[in-house]
Amino acid sequence: MRMRTLARGGLAALAALGLAVTAGTPAATAEEESATEAAPARAAAEAAEAAEVYEAEDGELVGVDVDNTAPGHSGTGYVTGFDEESDQVTLTIPDSPGGLHDLTVHYRTPNGQKNTVLQLNGSGMGEITLPESAEFTTVSAGRVLLEPGTNTVTLRSGWGWYEIDAISLAPAPDRPPHQVTGEPVNPDASPEARSLLAYLTDHYGESILSGQQDMASLQWIEENLGTSPAIAGLDMMDYSPSRVERGTVGVDVDNALAWDERGGITTFVWHWNAPSGLIDEPGREWYRGFYTDATTFDVEAALADPDSEDYRLLLRDIDAISAELQRLEDAGIPVLWRPLHEAEGGWFWWGAKGPEPAKELWRLMYQRMTEVHGLDNLIWIWNSVEPEWYPGDDVVDIVSADSYPPAGDYGPLSATYDKLVELGQDRKLVALTECGPIPDPDLLEAYQADWSWFVTWAGEFLTDGVWNSREHLEHVYSHPNVITLDEVGDFKNHGR
């Protein structure tokens, strides 16, 4: 069991914020360890009992109204009418002692899952997902770091059409030590893959690796900031057979080979163009074939009939990408492999039929790549948050999320982080595999949101000065807790 430590002055930083810190302790007996593992649950229960509730109808309303016709709300009513981008409710928290608090949102979403934008004292804290519920219920919104005295919590429309009943705040218990072992799920994992996973595990909770999607955007960082991210984000998209047969030529495997020569870490996503059923009409062109609305391909039906042509095409596509990944294994390159990303969103065809086909497809790919093709250089990254979508501990090395809060919102995304920690039972590394705004490393440390790495998406998210200001990029890439390419070291022989 590895105790969590804070890098380069982190303990002092938290102490200055009035937060408790704990030094390392000698090895515990079995009885003491059992009591230690039970302590967080007791602390959480005690904190819940101490929660303070703040009714939404008592807040400052902009563009929204108070209603009381739906049963089950607390107080005298609830706030409704979130249908414009500027609609919001702001609740004032007076006389706070300060420090980290767990925030819970009391809400109702009778029209399906929605998102709300969270602000603390006027600063962005990311989006909070409100799962569908016809009755008033609650959802964790992660942690907020309150200042001593008066604070404000704002819920802004985001993806509106929901109702807010209240929020509650309770002092946050200390985060227990992580339980991540760094053991890959593939028992035959290559030495390089094992070493990279061990490297990431040893840095987890101490530092965050920088990453950038797309080689052109990575070059922009080098030219404008004078440094380079540790991780290059690349895509198997143009190796998809239904794109290749229309003339695309993939280049990112070659980019990965060149990046490895420079000592960088490689992660791959796969915008998998549907194997068949491309609609190919204006707005739904063939090259958008990974989107649900651009194809008639039915993943559920294909998986249900292993004798069908569409099932055969699924295997054909997996085999084609396996051949490209084999080139990287032959070169001794471990890959942070993130297929079937954002499945729970439903906007990609692999998630369009719900969680069961997506999980079945994941397992088919894992089996095909590891057992049939013998690919042992892959570290398997699952990229959805909700438990019903999770394919299982035995086929996932790392859990992750993609997050695009409003431009300039550099919050720690602690709610999403905490959900992923729970999803992996704190035995899996947690990564921010796509982001628009990059979380502020100072806030990550203060909130103990221990993202293993981040990858900023390409284009305007990096270069327009709005999603990430130049000042913020310089702050991130010069931060002592952020690992850049020159600081990576020999991740292929870590601990060997």
Coordinates of C-alpha atoms in Angstrom, one line a residue:
M1 CA 0.0 0.0 0.0
R2 CA 1.7 3.2 -1.2
M3 CA 1.0 6.3 0.9
R4 CA 0.0 9.3 -1.0
T5 CA 2.5 12.1 -0.9
L6 CA 2.4 15.7 -2.3
A7 CA 5.3 16.8 -4.5
R8 CA 7.5 19.9 -4.1
G9 CA 6.0 21.8 -1.2
G10 CA 2.5 20.3 -1.5
L11 CA 2.2 19.6 2.2
A12 CA 3.1 23.2 3.1
A13 CA 0.6 24.4 0.5
L14 CA -2.2 22.4 2.0
A15 CA -1.3 23.4 5.5
A16 CA -1.4 27.1 4.4
L17 CA -5.0 26.4 3.2
G18 CA -5.9 25.1 6.6
L19 CA -6.2 21.5 5.4
A20 CA -5.1 18.5 7.4
V21 CA -2.0 16.6 6.2
T22 CA -0.6 13.3 7.5
A23 CA 3.0 12.2 7.4
G24 CA 4.0 8.6 6.6
T25 CA 3.5 6.0 9.3
P26 CA 5.2 2.7 10.1
A27 CA 3.6 -0.5 8.8
A28 CA 0.3 -1.3 10.4
T29 CA -0.9 -4.6 11.9
A30 CA -3.8 -6.4 10.1
E31 CA -6.2 -5.1 12.7
E32 CA -4.9 -1.5 12.4
E33 CA -5.1 -1.7 8.6
S34 CA -8.7 -3.0 8.7
A35 CA -9.6 -0.1 11.0
T36 CA -7.8 2.3 8.7
E37 CA -9.7 1.1 5.6
A38 CA -13.0 1.5 7.5
A39 CA -12.2 5.0 8.7
P40 CA -13.0 6.8 5.4
A41 CA -16.5 5.3 5.4
R42 CA -17.1 6.4 9.0
A43 CA -15.7 9.8 8.3
A44 CA -18.0 10.2 5.2
A45 CA -21.0 9.1 7.3
E46 CA -20.1 11.6 10.0
A47 CA -19.6 14.3 7.4
A48 CA -23.0 13.6 5.8
E49 CA -24.7 14.0 9.2
A50 CA -23.0 17.4 9.5
A51 CA -24.1 18.6 6.1
E52 CA -25.6 22.0 5.8
V53 CA -28.5 22.4 3.3
Y54 CA -29.1 25.6 1.3
E55 CA -32.4 25.8 -0.5
A56 CA -32.3 26.9 -4.1
E57 CA -35.5 29.0 -3.8
D58 CA -33.6 31.3 -1.3
G59 CA -30.8 32.0 -3.8
E60 CA -30.2 34.8 -6.2
L61 CA -32.1 33.9 -9.4
V62 CA -31.2 35.0 -13.0
G63 CA -33.6 33.9 -15.7
V64 CA -35.2 31.2 -13.6
D65 CA -38.3 30.8 -11.4
V66 CA -39.4 29.2 -8.2
D67 CA -42.1 26.4 -8.4
N68 CA -43.5 24.0 -5.9
T69 CA -45.9 21.8 -7.9
A70 CA -43.6 18.7 -8.2
P71 CA -43.8 16.5 -5.1
G72 CA -40.8 15.5 -3.0
H73 CA -38.9 18.8 -2.8
S74 CA -37.4 20.2 0.4
G75 CA -38.1 23.7 1.8
T76 CA -40.8 25.8 0.2
G77 CA -40.0 25.0 -3.5
Y78 CA -37.4 24.5 -6.1
V79 CA -35.9 26.4 -9.0
T80 CA -36.9 25.7 -12.6
G81 CA -36.7 27.2 -16.1
F82 CA -33.0 26.6 -17.0
D83 CA -33.4 27.0 -20.7
E84 CA -31.0 29.8 -21.6
E85 CA -27.2 29.8 -21.4
S86 CA -27.2 32.7 -18.8
D87 CA -29.9 31.1 -16.5
Q88 CA -28.5 30.5 -13.0
V89 CA -29.1 30.3 -9.3
T90 CA -26.5 31.5 -6.8
L91 CA -26.5 30.4 -3.2
T92 CA -24.6 32.3 -0.5
I93 CA -22.7 30.3 2.1
P94 CA -22.1 32.6 5.1
D95 CA -19.6 32.3 8.0
S96 CA -17.7 29.3 6.6
P97 CA -14.7 28.1 8.5
G98 CA -13.1 27.4 5.1
G99 CA -11.4 24.2 3.8
L100 CA -12.5 21.4 1.6
H101 CA -16.1 20.5 1.6
D102 CA -18.1 17.8 -0.3
L103 CA -20.8 19.4 -2.4
T104 CA -24.1 17.6 -3.1
V105 CA -26.7 18.9 -5.6
H106 CA -30.4 18.1 -4.9
Y107 CA -32.2 18.1 -8.3
R108 CA -34.8 16.5 -10.7
T109 CA -34.3 15.7 -14.4
P110 CA -37.6 14.3 -15.7
N111 CA -36.5 14.8 -19.4
G112 CA -33.3 12.8 -19.3
Q113 CA -29.7 13.3 -18.2
K114 CA -28.5 16.9 -18.2
N115 CA -25.4 18.9 -17.2
T116 CA -25.1 22.0 -15.0
V117 CA -22.1 24.3 -14.9
L118 CA -20.7 24.8 -11.4
Q119 CA -19.0 28.0 -10.2
L120 CA -17.4 28.7 -6.8
N121 CA -17.1 32.4 -5.9
G122 CA -17.5 33.2 -9.5
S123 CA -14.8 30.9 -10.8
G124 CA -15.4 27.9 -13.0
M125 CA -15.5 24.5 -11.5
G126 CA -16.5 22.4 -14.5
E127 CA -19.7 20.7 -15.4
I128 CA -21.7 18.4 -13.2
T129 CA -23.7 15.5 -14.8
L130 CA -27.3 15.2 -13.5
P131 CA -28.5 11.6 -14.2
E132 CA -32.1 11.2 -15.3
S133 CA -34.5 11.1 -12.4
A134 CA -38.3 11.8 -12.4
E135 CA -38.1 12.3 -8.7
F136 CA -36.0 14.7 -6.6
T137 CA -32.7 13.0 -5.8
T138 CA -29.0 13.9 -5.2
V139 CA -25.7 13.7 -7.0
S140 CA -22.2 14.3 -5.7
A141 CA -20.6 17.5 -7.2
G142 CA -17.2 16.7 -5.9
R143 CA -15.2 18.9 -3.5
V144 CA -15.1 22.7 -3.2
L145 CA -12.4 24.6 -1.4
L146 CA -14.3 27.2 0.6
E147 CA -12.6 30.4 1.8
P148 CA -13.0 31.5 5.4
G149 CA -16.1 33.7 5.6
T150 CA -18.7 34.2 2.8
N151 CA -18.7 32.0 -0.3
T152 CA -21.1 31.6 -3.2
V153 CA -22.0 28.5 -5.2
T154 CA -23.6 29.1 -8.6
L155 CA -25.4 26.5 -10.8
R156 CA -25.5 27.8 -14.4
S157 CA -27.7 26.4 -17.2
G158 CA -25.2 24.3 -19.2
W159 CA -27.4 21.6 -20.8
G160 CA -30.5 23.0 -19.2
W161 CA -34.0 21.7 -18.6
Y162 CA -33.6 20.4 -15.1
E163 CA -34.8 21.6 -11.6
I164 CA -32.6 22.5 -8.6
D165 CA -34.0 21.9 -5.2
A166 CA -31.0 22.6 -3.0
I167 CA -27.3 22.0 -2.4
S168 CA -25.7 20.6 0.7
L169 CA -22.1 21.0 2.0
A170 CA -20.2 18.9 4.5
P171 CA -16.6 19.0 5.6
A172 CA -14.6 16.6 3.4
P173 CA -12.9 13.7 5.1
D174 CA -9.2 13.2 4.3
R175 CA -8.6 11.2 1.1
P176 CA -7.3 7.8 2.0
P177 CA -4.1 6.5 0.4
H178 CA -4.5 5.2 -3.2
Q179 CA -4.6 1.4 -3.6
V180 CA -3.2 1.3 -7.2
T181 CA -0.8 -1.5 -7.7
G182 CA 0.3 -0.9 -11.3
E183 CA -0.2 -4.5 -12.3
P184 CA -1.5 -4.8 -15.9
V185 CA -4.6 -6.8 -16.7
N186 CA -2.8 -8.6 -19.5
P187 CA -0.7 -11.3 -17.7
D188 CA 1.6 -11.3 -20.8
A189 CA 2.1 -7.6 -20.9
S190 CA 5.4 -6.6 -22.4
P191 CA 8.3 -5.4 -20.2
E192 CA 7.9 -1.9 -21.7
A193 CA 4.1 -1.8 -21.0
R194 CA 4.7 -3.0 -17.4
S195 CA 7.4 -0.4 -17.0
L196 CA 5.2 2.4 -18.3
L197 CA 2.3 1.4 -16.0
A198 CA 4.7 1.2 -13.0
Y199 CA 6.1 4.6 -14.0
L200 CA 2.6 6.2 -14.1
T201 CA 1.7 4.5 -10.8
D202 CA 4.7 5.8 -9.0
H203 CA 3.9 9.4 -10.1
Y204 CA 0.2 9.1 -9.3
G205 CA -0.7 11.6 -6.6
E206 CA 2.6 13.4 -6.8
S207 CA 2.6 14.9 -10.3
I208 CA 0.7 15.1 -13.5
L209 CA 2.0 14.4 -17.0
S210 CA 1.3 16.9 -19.7
G211 CA -0.2 15.8 -23.0
Q212 CA -1.3 17.3 -26.3
Q213 CA -3.5 15.8 -29.0
D214 CA -2.2 16.1 -32.6
M215 CA 1.4 16.6 -33.7
A216 CA 0.7 20.1 -35.2
S217 CA -0.7 21.3 -31.9
L218 CA 2.3 19.7 -30.1
Q219 CA 4.6 21.6 -32.4
W220 CA 2.7 24.8 -31.5
I221 CA 3.5 24.3 -27.9
E222 CA 7.2 23.8 -28.6
E223 CA 7.3 26.9 -30.8
N224 CA 5.3 29.2 -28.5
L225 CA 6.2 27.9 -25.0
G226 CA 9.7 26.6 -25.5
T227 CA 8.9 23.2 -24.0
S228 CA 7.1 20.0 -25.0
P229 CA 4.4 17.8 -23.4
A230 CA 5.3 14.4 -22.1
I231 CA 2.5 12.6 -24.0
A232 CA 1.5 12.8 -27.6
G233 CA -2.1 12.1 -28.4
L234 CA -2.6 10.3 -31.7
D235 CA -5.5 8.7 -33.6
M236 CA -6.0 5.5 -35.5
M237 CA -8.9 7.1 -37.4
D238 CA -7.4 7.1 -40.9
Y239 CA -6.4 3.5 -40.6
S240 CA -10.1 2.5 -40.4
P241 CA -10.8 0.2 -43.4
S242 CA -14.0 2.1 -44.5
R243 CA -11.8 5.3 -44.7
V244 CA -8.8 3.6 -46.3
E245 CA -11.0 2.3 -49.1
R246 CA -12.0 5.9 -49.8
G247 CA -8.4 7.1 -50.0
T248 CA -7.2 8.0 -46.5
V249 CA -3.6 7.3 -45.6
G250 CA -2.8 7.1 -41.9
V251 CA 0.3 8.8 -40.7
D252 CA 0.1 8.7 -36.9
V253 CA 1.8 5.4 -36.4
D254 CA 4.8 6.9 -38.1
N255 CA 4.4 10.0 -35.9
A256 CA 4.4 7.6 -32.9
L257 CA 7.7 6.0 -34.0
A258 CA 9.3 9.4 -34.4
W259 CA 7.9 10.6 -31.0
D260 CA 9.3 7.5 -29.3
E261 CA 12.7 8.4 -30.7
R262 CA 12.5 11.7 -28.8
G263 CA 11.7 9.9 -25.6
G264 CA 8.0 10.7 -25.4
I265 CA 5.0 8.7 -24.3
T266 CA 2.3 7.8 -26.8
T267 CA -1.5 7.5 -26.4
F268 CA -3.9 6.5 -29.2
V269 CA -7.6 7.0 -29.6
W270 CA -9.5 5.4 -32.4
H271 CA -12.3 7.4 -34.1
W272 CA -13.5 4.2 -35.7
N273 CA -15.3 4.9 -38.9
A274 CA -18.3 2.5 -39.0
P275 CA -17.5 -0.8 -40.8
S276 CA -20.6 -0.4 -43.1
G277 CA -23.7 1.7 -43.5
L278 CA -22.1 5.1 -44.1
I279 CA -24.8 7.5 -45.1
D280 CA -22.5 9.9 -47.0
E281 CA -24.8 12.9 -47.6
P282 CA -24.3 16.6 -46.8
G283 CA -23.8 16.9 -43.0
R284 CA -23.3 13.2 -42.7
E285 CA -20.4 12.6 -45.0
W286 CA -18.5 9.3 -45.0
Y287 CA -15.5 10.8 -43.2
R288 CA -17.8 11.5 -40.2
G289 CA -18.7 7.8 -40.1
F290 CA -17.7 7.4 -36.4
Y291 CA -20.8 9.6 -35.5
T292 CA -24.0 7.8 -34.8
D293 CA -26.0 10.1 -37.1
A294 CA -23.7 9.5 -40.0
T295 CA -24.1 5.7 -40.2
T296 CA -26.8 3.0 -40.1
F297 CA -24.4 0.5 -38.6
D298 CA -26.1 -1.3 -35.7
V299 CA -23.5 -2.6 -33.3
E300 CA -26.0 -4.5 -31.2
A301 CA -27.3 -6.4 -34.2
A302 CA -23.8 -7.1 -35.5
L303 CA -22.6 -8.6 -32.2
A304 CA -25.8 -10.7 -31.8
D305 CA -25.0 -12.6 -35.0
P306 CA -21.4 -13.8 -35.3
D307 CA -22.3 -15.3 -38.7
S308 CA -23.3 -11.9 -40.1
E309 CA -21.4 -9.8 -42.6
D310 CA -21.3 -6.9 -40.1
Y311 CA -19.7 -9.0 -37.4
R312 CA -17.1 -10.1 -39.9
L313 CA -16.4 -6.4 -40.7
L314 CA -16.0 -5.7 -37.0
L315 CA -13.3 -8.3 -36.8
R316 CA -11.7 -7.0 -40.1
D317 CA -11.4 -3.5 -38.6
I318 CA -10.0 -4.7 -35.3
D319 CA -7.5 -6.8 -37.3
A320 CA -6.5 -3.9 -39.4
I321 CA -5.8 -1.7 -36.4
S322 CA -4.0 -4.6 -34.7
A323 CA -1.5 -4.7 -37.6
E324 CA -0.7 -1.0 -37.0
L325 CA -0.3 -1.5 -33.2
Q326 CA 2.0 -4.5 -34.0
R327 CA 4.3 -2.1 -35.8
L328 CA 4.6 -0.2 -32.5
E329 CA 5.1 -3.4 -30.4
D330 CA 7.9 -4.5 -32.9
A331 CA 9.6 -1.2 -32.1
G332 CA 9.3 -1.7 -28.4
I333 CA 6.7 1.1 -27.9
P334 CA 4.1 0.7 -25.2
V335 CA 0.8 2.4 -26.0
L336 CA -1.8 4.0 -23.8
W337 CA -4.7 2.5 -25.8
R338 CA -8.1 4.3 -25.6
P339 CA -10.6 2.8 -28.0
L340 CA -14.4 3.1 -27.8
H341 CA -14.1 6.5 -26.1
E342 CA -17.0 8.5 -24.8
A343 CA -19.3 5.5 -25.3
E344 CA -21.9 6.6 -22.8
G345 CA -22.5 9.8 -24.7
G346 CA -24.2 7.9 -27.5
W347 CA -22.9 10.2 -30.2
F348 CA -20.5 7.5 -31.5
W349 CA -22.0 4.4 -33.0
W350 CA -20.2 2.1 -30.5
G351 CA -22.3 3.6 -27.7
A352 CA -25.5 4.2 -29.6
K353 CA -27.2 1.0 -28.5
G354 CA -26.5 1.4 -24.8
P355 CA -23.9 -0.1 -22.3
E356 CA -24.3 -3.8 -23.0
P357 CA -23.2 -3.8 -26.7
A358 CA -20.4 -1.3 -25.9
K359 CA -19.1 -3.6 -23.2
E360 CA -19.4 -6.6 -25.4
L361 CA -17.5 -4.9 -28.1
W362 CA -14.7 -3.8 -25.7
R363 CA -14.3 -7.4 -24.6
L364 CA -14.3 -8.7 -28.1
M365 CA -11.6 -6.2 -29.0
Y366 CA -9.5 -7.0 -25.9
Q367 CA -9.7 -10.8 -26.7
R368 CA -9.0 -10.3 -30.4
M369 CA -6.0 -8.0 -29.8
T370 CA -4.4 -9.9 -26.9
E371 CA -5.2 -13.5 -27.6
V372 CA -5.4 -13.7 -31.4
H373 CA -2.9 -11.0 -32.3
G374 CA -0.7 -11.3 -29.2
L375 CA -0.5 -7.6 -28.7
D376 CA 1.1 -7.2 -25.3
N377 CA 2.3 -3.5 -25.6
L378 CA -1.2 -2.1 -24.8
I379 CA -2.3 -0.4 -21.6
W380 CA -6.1 -0.5 -21.8
I381 CA -7.9 2.7 -20.9
W382 CA -11.7 2.8 -20.4
N383 CA -13.2 6.2 -21.1
S384 CA -16.7 6.4 -19.6
V385 CA -17.7 7.3 -16.0
E386 CA -21.0 5.6 -15.3
P387 CA -20.8 2.2 -13.6
E388 CA -23.3 0.5 -15.9
W389 CA -21.0 1.1 -18.8
Y390 CA -17.8 -0.3 -17.1
P391 CA -16.7 -3.5 -18.9
G392 CA -14.9 -4.9 -15.8
D393 CA -11.7 -4.8 -13.8
D394 CA -10.2 -7.7 -15.7
V395 CA -10.0 -5.9 -19.0
V396 CA -9.3 -2.3 -17.9
D397 CA -6.0 -0.9 -16.7
I398 CA -6.9 2.8 -16.3
V399 CA -10.2 4.6 -16.0
S400 CA -10.6 8.0 -17.6
A401 CA -12.9 10.8 -18.7
D402 CA -13.0 13.6 -21.3
S403 CA -14.1 17.0 -20.1
Y404 CA -14.9 20.3 -21.8
P405 CA -16.0 22.8 -19.3
P406 CA -16.5 26.4 -20.5
A407 CA -13.6 28.3 -22.0
G408 CA -11.3 29.6 -19.3
D409 CA -12.6 27.3 -16.6
Y410 CA -9.5 25.8 -15.0
G411 CA -11.2 24.0 -12.1
P412 CA -9.9 20.7 -10.9
L413 CA -12.9 18.6 -12.2
S414 CA -13.0 17.0 -8.8
A415 CA -16.5 15.6 -9.1
T416 CA -15.5 13.6 -12.2
Y417 CA -12.3 12.5 -10.6
D418 CA -14.0 11.2 -7.5
K419 CA -16.5 9.2 -9.6
L420 CA -13.7 7.6 -11.5
V421 CA -11.8 6.7 -8.3
E422 CA -15.0 5.0 -7.1
L423 CA -15.5 3.3 -10.4
G424 CA -12.1 1.7 -10.2
Q425 CA -12.4 1.2 -6.4
D426 CA -9.2 3.3 -6.2
R427 CA -7.3 0.4 -7.6
K428 CA -7.1 1.9 -11.1
L429 CA -5.2 5.0 -12.3
V430 CA -7.4 7.9 -13.2
A431 CA -6.6 10.0 -16.3
L432 CA -8.0 13.2 -18.0
T433 CA -7.7 11.9 -21.5
E434 CA -9.2 14.9 -23.3
C435 CA -9.8 18.4 -22.1
G436 CA -10.5 21.8 -23.4
P437 CA -9.3 24.1 -20.5
I438 CA -6.4 22.5 -18.6
P439 CA -7.1 22.2 -14.8
D440 CA -4.9 24.5 -12.8
P441 CA -2.2 22.4 -11.1
D442 CA -2.4 24.4 -7.9
L443 CA -6.1 23.5 -7.7
L444 CA -5.4 19.9 -8.4
E445 CA -3.0 19.8 -5.5
A446 CA -5.4 21.6 -3.2
Y447 CA -8.4 19.4 -4.1
Q448 CA -6.3 16.2 -4.2
A449 CA -7.6 15.6 -7.7
D450 CA -4.8 13.3 -8.7
W451 CA -5.3 13.0 -12.4
S452 CA -2.4 10.9 -13.8
W453 CA -2.2 13.0 -17.0
F454 CA -4.1 15.4 -19.2
V455 CA -4.3 15.6 -23.0
T456 CA -5.5 19.0 -24.4
W457 CA -7.5 18.6 -27.5
A458 CA -6.2 20.1 -30.7
G459 CA -6.8 23.4 -32.6
E460 CA -8.6 26.2 -30.9
F461 CA -8.6 24.6 -27.5
L462 CA -4.9 25.2 -27.4
T463 CA -4.3 28.2 -29.7
D464 CA -7.2 30.7 -29.5
G465 CA -6.2 32.2 -26.2
V466 CA -9.8 31.8 -24.9
W467 CA -10.1 28.2 -24.0
N468 CA -6.6 28.3 -22.5
S469 CA -5.0 31.8 -22.1
R470 CA -1.3 32.2 -22.9
E471 CA -0.7 33.1 -19.3
H472 CA -2.4 29.9 -18.1
L473 CA -0.5 27.7 -20.6
E474 CA 2.8 29.2 -19.3
H475 CA 1.6 28.6 -15.7
V476 CA 0.8 24.9 -16.5
Y477 CA 3.9 24.1 -18.5
S478 CA 6.3 25.7 -16.0
H479 CA 4.6 24.3 -12.9
P480 CA 6.8 22.1 -10.7
N481 CA 4.1 19.4 -10.5
V482 CA 3.7 19.1 -14.3
I483 CA 6.0 16.7 -16.1
T484 CA 7.2 17.8 -19.5
L485 CA 9.1 15.8 -22.1
D486 CA 12.5 16.8 -20.8
E487 CA 11.5 15.4 -17.3
V488 CA 10.0 12.1 -18.4
G489 CA 13.1 9.9 -18.1
D490 CA 13.4 6.3 -19.0
F491 CA 9.8 5.1 -18.6
K492 CA 10.5 1.9 -20.5
N493 CA 12.9 0.7 -17.9
H494 CA 11.3 2.1 -14.8
G495 CA 12.2 0.2 -11.7
R496 CA 14.1 -2.5 -13.6

